[in-house]
Amino acid sequence: MLRAGIVGLPNVGKSTLFNAVVANAKAEAANFPFCTIEPNVGVVSVPDERLEVLAKISSAKQIVPARVEFVDIAGLVQGASKGEGLGNQFLSNIRETDAIVHVVRCFEDDDVIHVSGSVGPARDIEVINLELVLADLAQVERRMERTKKQARANKDAQYEMTVLEKVAAELNEGKSVRQIKLSEEEAEIIKPLTLLSAKKIIYAANVSEDDLSTGNEFVEQVREIANKEDAQVVIVSAQVESELVELSDEERKDFLESLGVEEGGLKSLIRATYDLLGLRTYFTSGEKETRAWTIKAGMSAPQAAGVIHSDFEKGFIRAETVSYEDLVASGSLSSAKEKGLVRAEGKAYVVKEGDVMLFLTN
Ligand code: GDP
């Protein structure tokens, strides 16, 4: 399952946001009886309006959405790359994630102490990014020491050395790996290092409830930085999300309406995280359940079947496939079949976003 790590300076609202994630996960835990949840890991559903529509068409008893894991990575402070705070431990936690959600404090509150004395998103982002860059630099340098020795007699190692030197030089300038222009070949070389600053990132601008619908000047600072990095910004209010958890559906609606928004930002954040990773969704839908399955862009039909069960990949024969749009326009699977919109796809078929599939296997 896809895993995103929540990072940020102390007192920016990470735990508040994470606790809202966990509370949502608990509410849904009944649907996932076999899923063990680690204390700092929360599993959330990826919101997808198509599920309801499909469930209606197939009279499905149950809806099972796609899921993402969020990991609370506490302890990222200035000096962490040198072992301050939880130091190396948190760095290895980040290494295991597929993407980073960087929570940035964009709310003012004199009662909540800011580690640097005042709210300043640009400075905060720089502190965190620099820690990741320094940790990467240390790792690249360690690698260089090893490669250097091999490079005396080995062409491949010589090439690796030039790539490592290039990356080290840019890191030294304070650049994140995701900002460095690398050829495919060069990227392959550094991939095994799982460098932290190479990970895709979303900035979650944490605002007070009053600014949720409008944003504020701090959010603009975050946007400016994100634009330069090709990163995305999602406005969220951790506090609003934590309050929503306590409310009934009706109260929730009223509360959000009074703030002039449709949600507290967590849903958008989850959706954005999912999209960031280039993930695609296909569906299975029958009377028992309508379910969203997560695949990587470019996966073939057998590989997609393998996401359900490895036996399905091995025993794949063909997949009855109809696009979500065609199925909805037809109103039912049988009507889609009559119109010739249900295709029998073979092993070479590349699954598309929104395909509704039924696998035939032996
Ligand atoms: P962490 O150290 O990043 O995990 O931060 P916490 O989630 O523990 O939050 C630190 C403090 O800020 C807590 O007292 C929260 O209640 C408060 N806080 C979090 N988000 C908001 C917000 O959007 N507005 C205000 N006013 N306070 C917030």
Coordinates of C-alpha atoms and ligand atoms in Angstrom, one line a residue:
M1 CA 0.0 0.0 0.0
L2 CA 1.1 3.5 -0.7
R3 CA 2.6 5.3 2.3
A4 CA 3.0 9.0 2.8
G5 CA 5.0 10.4 5.7
I6 CA 3.9 13.5 7.5
V7 CA 6.8 15.8 8.4
G8 CA 7.1 19.3 9.6
L9 CA 8.6 21.3 12.5
P10 CA 7.3 20.9 16.0
N11 CA 4.0 22.7 16.8
V12 CA 2.8 23.1 13.2
G13 CA -0.2 20.8 13.6
K14 CA 1.2 17.4 12.5
S15 CA -0.2 15.4 15.4
T16 CA -3.5 17.2 15.2
L17 CA -3.8 16.3 11.5
F18 CA -2.6 12.7 12.1
N19 CA -5.0 12.1 14.9
A20 CA -7.8 13.2 12.6
V21 CA -6.5 10.6 10.1
V22 CA -6.4 7.9 12.7
A23 CA -9.9 8.7 13.9
N24 CA -11.2 8.4 10.4
A25 CA -9.4 5.1 10.1
K26 CA -10.9 3.8 13.3
A27 CA -14.3 4.6 12.1
E28 CA -13.6 2.5 9.0
A29 CA -11.7 -0.2 10.7
A30 CA -14.8 -2.4 10.7
N31 CA -14.4 -2.7 6.9
F32 CA -10.8 -3.9 7.2
P33 CA -10.8 -6.6 9.9
F34 CA -7.4 -8.0 8.9
C35 CA -5.6 -4.8 8.8
T36 CA -3.2 -4.3 11.7
I37 CA -2.5 -0.6 12.4
E38 CA 0.8 0.5 13.8
P39 CA 0.6 3.2 16.4
N40 CA 2.0 5.9 14.1
V41 CA 0.3 4.7 10.9
G42 CA -3.2 5.7 9.9
V43 CA -5.1 4.1 7.0
V44 CA -7.5 6.4 5.1
S45 CA -9.9 5.9 2.2
V46 CA -9.3 7.8 -1.0
P47 CA -12.4 9.7 -1.7
D48 CA -13.9 8.8 -5.1
E49 CA -17.4 9.8 -6.1
R50 CA -17.5 7.2 -8.8
L51 CA -17.8 4.4 -6.2
E52 CA -21.3 5.4 -5.2
V53 CA -22.5 5.6 -8.8
L54 CA -21.1 2.2 -9.6
A55 CA -22.5 0.6 -6.5
K56 CA -26.0 1.8 -7.5
I57 CA -25.7 0.3 -10.9
S58 CA -24.6 -3.1 -9.6
S59 CA -26.8 -2.9 -6.5
A60 CA -23.6 -3.6 -4.5
K61 CA -24.0 -4.3 -0.8
Q62 CA -20.7 -2.8 0.1
I63 CA -18.3 -0.1 -1.1
V64 CA -14.5 -0.6 -0.6
P65 CA -12.5 2.5 -1.5
A66 CA -8.8 2.6 -2.3
R67 CA -6.6 3.3 0.7
V68 CA -3.5 5.3 1.5
E69 CA -1.3 5.0 4.7
F70 CA -0.2 8.1 6.5
V71 CA 2.8 7.8 8.9
D72 CA 3.4 10.4 11.5
I73 CA 7.1 11.2 11.4
A74 CA 7.8 13.2 14.5
G75 CA 11.2 14.6 15.6
L76 CA 12.3 16.5 12.5
V77 CA 14.1 19.4 14.0
Q78 CA 17.0 21.6 13.0
G79 CA 20.1 19.5 13.2
A80 CA 18.3 16.2 12.7
S81 CA 20.7 15.2 9.9
K82 CA 23.5 15.4 12.5
G83 CA 21.6 13.2 15.0
E84 CA 19.7 16.0 16.9
G85 CA 16.3 15.0 18.2
L86 CA 15.4 11.5 17.0
G87 CA 18.0 12.0 14.3
N88 CA 18.7 9.0 12.2
Q89 CA 15.6 7.1 13.3
F90 CA 13.2 9.5 11.8
L91 CA 15.4 9.7 8.6
S92 CA 15.0 6.0 8.1
N93 CA 11.2 6.4 8.7
I94 CA 11.1 8.9 5.9
R95 CA 13.1 6.6 3.6
E96 CA 10.4 4.0 3.8
T97 CA 7.7 6.3 2.5
D98 CA 6.6 6.9 -1.1
A99 CA 5.9 10.6 -0.7
I100 CA 6.2 13.3 1.8
V101 CA 3.4 15.5 3.2
H102 CA 5.1 18.5 4.7
V103 CA 2.8 20.3 7.1
V104 CA 3.6 24.0 7.3
R105 CA 2.3 26.3 10.0
C106 CA 0.2 29.0 8.4
F107 CA -1.9 30.0 11.4
E108 CA -1.1 32.6 14.1
D109 CA -1.9 31.7 17.7
D110 CA 0.0 33.3 20.6
D111 CA -0.9 30.3 22.7
V112 CA 1.0 27.9 20.5
I113 CA 4.7 28.5 20.7
H114 CA 6.6 28.6 17.4
V115 CA 10.0 27.0 17.6
S116 CA 11.5 30.0 15.8
G117 CA 9.5 32.6 17.6
S118 CA 7.2 33.7 14.8
V119 CA 5.2 32.2 11.9
G120 CA 7.3 32.1 8.8
P121 CA 6.5 29.4 6.3
A122 CA 9.4 30.2 3.9
R123 CA 12.0 29.9 6.7
D124 CA 10.3 26.7 8.1
I125 CA 10.3 25.0 4.8
E126 CA 13.9 25.8 4.3
V127 CA 14.9 24.4 7.7
I128 CA 13.2 21.0 6.9
N129 CA 14.4 20.8 3.3
L130 CA 17.9 21.6 4.4
E131 CA 17.9 18.7 6.9
L132 CA 16.8 16.3 4.2
V133 CA 19.4 17.7 1.8
L134 CA 22.2 17.4 4.4
A135 CA 21.2 13.8 5.2
D136 CA 21.3 13.0 1.5
L137 CA 24.6 14.7 1.1
A138 CA 26.1 12.6 3.9
Q139 CA 24.8 9.5 2.2
V140 CA 26.0 10.4 -1.3
E141 CA 29.5 11.1 0.2
R142 CA 29.6 7.7 1.9
R143 CA 28.7 6.1 -1.4
M144 CA 31.4 8.1 -3.1
E145 CA 34.1 6.8 -0.8
R146 CA 33.2 3.2 -1.7
T147 CA 32.8 3.9 -5.4
K148 CA 36.0 5.8 -5.6
K149 CA 38.0 2.6 -4.8
Q150 CA 36.1 0.5 -7.4
A151 CA 36.5 3.2 -10.0
R152 CA 40.2 2.6 -10.4
A153 CA 39.6 -0.6 -12.4
N154 CA 35.9 -0.4 -13.3
K155 CA 34.2 1.6 -16.1
D156 CA 30.7 1.4 -14.5
A157 CA 32.0 2.6 -11.2
Q158 CA 33.7 5.5 -13.0
Y159 CA 30.4 6.5 -14.5
E160 CA 28.7 6.2 -11.2
M161 CA 31.3 8.4 -9.7
T162 CA 30.6 11.2 -12.1
V163 CA 26.9 11.0 -11.4
L164 CA 27.5 11.0 -7.6
E165 CA 29.8 14.0 -8.0
K166 CA 27.2 15.9 -9.9
V167 CA 24.5 15.2 -7.4
A168 CA 26.8 16.0 -4.4
A169 CA 27.7 19.4 -6.0
E170 CA 24.0 20.3 -6.3
L171 CA 23.2 19.1 -2.8
N172 CA 26.0 21.3 -1.6
E173 CA 24.2 24.2 -3.1
G174 CA 21.2 23.4 -1.0
K175 CA 19.2 21.9 -3.9
S176 CA 16.9 19.0 -3.3
V177 CA 17.4 16.0 -5.5
R178 CA 14.0 16.4 -7.1
Q179 CA 15.1 19.8 -8.4
I180 CA 18.2 18.4 -10.1
K181 CA 18.0 17.6 -13.8
L182 CA 19.0 14.0 -14.3
S183 CA 18.9 11.8 -17.4
E184 CA 17.1 8.5 -17.1
E185 CA 20.5 6.8 -16.8
E186 CA 21.7 9.1 -14.1
A187 CA 18.4 8.7 -12.2
E188 CA 18.8 4.9 -12.3
I189 CA 22.2 5.2 -10.6
I190 CA 21.0 7.1 -7.6
K191 CA 17.7 5.4 -7.2
P192 CA 19.0 2.6 -4.9
L193 CA 20.2 5.3 -2.5
T194 CA 16.5 6.2 -1.9
L195 CA 17.5 9.8 -1.2
L196 CA 15.0 11.7 0.9
S197 CA 15.0 15.0 -1.0
A198 CA 14.2 13.0 -4.2
K199 CA 10.8 12.1 -2.8
K200 CA 7.7 13.8 -4.2
I201 CA 6.3 16.3 -1.9
I202 CA 3.0 18.0 -1.1
Y203 CA 2.9 21.1 1.2
A204 CA -0.1 21.0 3.5
A205 CA -0.6 24.6 4.5
N206 CA -2.2 24.4 7.9
V207 CA -4.5 27.4 8.5
S208 CA -7.0 28.5 11.1
E209 CA -10.7 27.8 10.5
D210 CA -11.3 31.5 9.5
D211 CA -8.8 31.2 6.6
L212 CA -9.8 27.8 5.3
S213 CA -12.0 29.2 2.5
T214 CA -9.7 32.1 1.6
G215 CA -6.2 31.1 2.4
N216 CA -3.8 33.9 3.7
E217 CA -0.5 35.6 3.1
F218 CA 1.4 32.6 4.6
V219 CA -0.2 30.2 2.2
E220 CA 0.9 32.5 -0.6
Q221 CA 4.5 32.2 0.7
V222 CA 4.2 28.4 0.5
R223 CA 2.7 28.6 -3.0
E224 CA 5.7 30.6 -4.2
I225 CA 8.1 28.0 -3.0
A226 CA 6.1 25.1 -4.2
N227 CA 5.9 26.7 -7.7
K228 CA 9.6 26.7 -8.0
E229 CA 9.8 23.1 -7.0
D230 CA 6.9 21.9 -9.1
A231 CA 5.3 20.8 -5.9
Q232 CA 1.7 21.0 -4.9
V233 CA 0.0 22.9 -2.1
V234 CA -3.2 21.9 -0.3
I235 CA -4.8 24.1 2.2
V236 CA -6.0 22.2 5.3
S237 CA -7.1 23.1 8.8
A238 CA -5.9 20.4 11.2
Q239 CA -8.0 21.9 13.9
V240 CA -11.2 21.9 11.8
E241 CA -10.5 18.2 10.9
S242 CA -10.0 17.3 14.5
E243 CA -13.3 18.9 15.4
L244 CA -15.1 17.3 12.5
V245 CA -14.3 13.9 13.9
E246 CA -16.4 14.6 17.0
L247 CA -19.5 15.6 15.0
S248 CA -22.5 13.9 13.6
D249 CA -23.1 14.0 9.8
E250 CA -25.7 16.8 10.2
E251 CA -23.5 18.9 12.5
R252 CA -20.6 18.4 10.2
K253 CA -22.5 19.8 7.3
D254 CA -23.6 22.9 9.3
F255 CA -20.1 23.5 10.7
L256 CA -18.5 23.4 7.2
E257 CA -21.2 25.5 5.7
S258 CA -20.6 28.2 8.4
L259 CA -16.9 28.2 7.4
G260 CA -17.8 28.5 3.7
V261 CA -16.1 25.2 2.7
E262 CA -17.1 21.7 1.6
E263 CA -14.4 20.0 3.7
G264 CA -11.6 20.6 6.1
G265 CA -8.8 19.8 3.6
L266 CA -8.0 16.3 4.6
K267 CA -9.9 14.8 1.7
S268 CA -8.1 17.0 -0.8
L269 CA -4.9 16.1 0.8
I270 CA -5.5 12.4 0.5
R271 CA -6.6 12.8 -3.1
A272 CA -3.6 14.9 -4.0
T273 CA -1.2 12.4 -2.4
Y274 CA -2.8 9.6 -4.5
D275 CA -2.5 11.6 -7.7
L276 CA 1.1 12.8 -6.9
L277 CA 2.3 9.2 -7.1
G278 CA 0.9 8.6 -10.5
L279 CA -1.5 6.0 -9.3
R280 CA -4.6 4.9 -11.2
T281 CA -7.8 3.4 -10.1
Y282 CA -9.7 0.6 -11.7
F283 CA -12.9 -0.9 -10.4
T284 CA -14.6 -4.2 -9.8
S285 CA -18.3 -4.1 -9.3
G286 CA -20.8 -6.7 -8.5
E287 CA -23.7 -7.5 -6.1
K288 CA -21.3 -8.3 -3.3
E289 CA -19.2 -5.1 -3.5
T290 CA -18.0 -2.2 -5.6
R291 CA -14.3 -1.8 -5.1
A292 CA -11.5 0.5 -6.1
W293 CA -8.1 -1.0 -6.8
T294 CA -4.9 0.9 -7.0
I295 CA -2.4 0.4 -9.8
K296 CA 0.5 2.2 -11.2
A297 CA 0.1 3.9 -14.5
G298 CA 1.0 1.6 -17.4
M299 CA 0.2 -1.7 -15.7
S300 CA -1.1 -4.5 -17.9
A301 CA -4.4 -6.3 -17.3
P302 CA -2.7 -9.4 -15.7
Q303 CA -0.6 -7.1 -13.5
A304 CA -3.8 -5.3 -12.4
A305 CA -5.5 -8.6 -11.7
G306 CA -2.4 -9.5 -9.6
V307 CA -3.3 -6.6 -7.3
I308 CA -6.4 -8.5 -6.3
H309 CA -4.5 -11.8 -5.9
S310 CA -1.3 -13.1 -7.3
D311 CA -3.1 -16.2 -8.6
F312 CA -5.2 -13.9 -10.8
E313 CA -2.1 -12.7 -12.5
K314 CA -0.7 -16.2 -13.1
G315 CA -4.0 -17.6 -14.3
F316 CA -5.2 -14.6 -16.3
I317 CA -7.2 -15.4 -19.4
R318 CA -9.0 -12.2 -20.3
A319 CA -10.7 -9.2 -18.8
E320 CA -14.2 -8.0 -19.6
T321 CA -13.6 -4.3 -19.6
V322 CA -15.9 -1.3 -19.9
S323 CA -14.9 2.3 -19.1
Y324 CA -16.6 4.0 -16.2
E325 CA -18.2 6.6 -18.5
D326 CA -19.6 4.0 -20.9
L327 CA -21.1 2.0 -18.1
V328 CA -22.7 5.0 -16.5
A329 CA -24.1 6.2 -19.8
S330 CA -25.5 2.7 -20.5
G331 CA -27.1 2.5 -17.1
S332 CA -26.3 -1.2 -16.6
L333 CA -23.7 -3.8 -17.6
S334 CA -26.1 -5.7 -19.7
S335 CA -27.1 -2.6 -21.7
A336 CA -23.4 -1.7 -22.1
K337 CA -22.9 -5.3 -23.5
E338 CA -25.7 -4.9 -25.9
K339 CA -24.2 -1.7 -27.2
G340 CA -20.8 -3.5 -27.7
L341 CA -19.1 -1.3 -25.1
V342 CA -17.8 -4.2 -23.0
R343 CA -14.5 -5.3 -24.5
A344 CA -12.7 -8.6 -24.0
E345 CA -9.1 -7.5 -23.3
G346 CA -6.1 -9.8 -23.3
K347 CA -2.7 -9.9 -21.7
A348 CA -1.2 -7.0 -23.5
Y349 CA -4.0 -4.5 -22.5
V350 CA -2.8 -1.5 -20.5
V351 CA -5.5 -0.7 -17.9
K352 CA -6.9 2.8 -18.1
E353 CA -8.1 5.1 -15.3
G354 CA -11.7 4.2 -14.4
D355 CA -11.9 0.9 -16.2
V356 CA -14.5 -1.4 -14.7
M357 CA -13.2 -5.0 -15.0
L358 CA -14.1 -8.6 -14.6
F359 CA -11.3 -11.0 -14.8
L360 CA -11.6 -14.5 -16.2
T361 CA -8.9 -16.7 -14.8
N362 CA -8.1 -20.4 -14.5
Ligands
GDP1 P1 3.0 19.0 16.0 O1 4.1 19.3 17.0 O2 3.4 19.5 14.7 O3 2.5 17.6 16.0 O4 1.8 20.0 16.4 P2 0.4 19.7 17.2 O5 -0.5 19.0 16.3 O6 0.7 19.0 18.5 O7 -0.1 21.1 17.4 C1 0.5 22.0 18.3 C2 -0.5 22.9 18.8 O8 -1.1 23.7 17.8 C3 -1.7 22.2 19.5 O9 -2.0 22.9 20.7 C4 -2.8 22.3 18.5 O10 -4.1 22.4 19.1 C5 -2.5 23.7 17.8 N1 -3.0 23.7 16.5 C6 -2.9 22.8 15.5 N2 -3.5 23.3 14.3 C7 -4.0 24.5 14.6 C8 -4.7 25.5 13.9 O11 -5.0 25.3 12.7 N3 -5.0 26.6 14.6 C9 -4.7 26.9 15.9 N4 -5.0 28.0 16.4 N5 -4.0 25.9 16.6 C10 -3.7 24.8 16.0

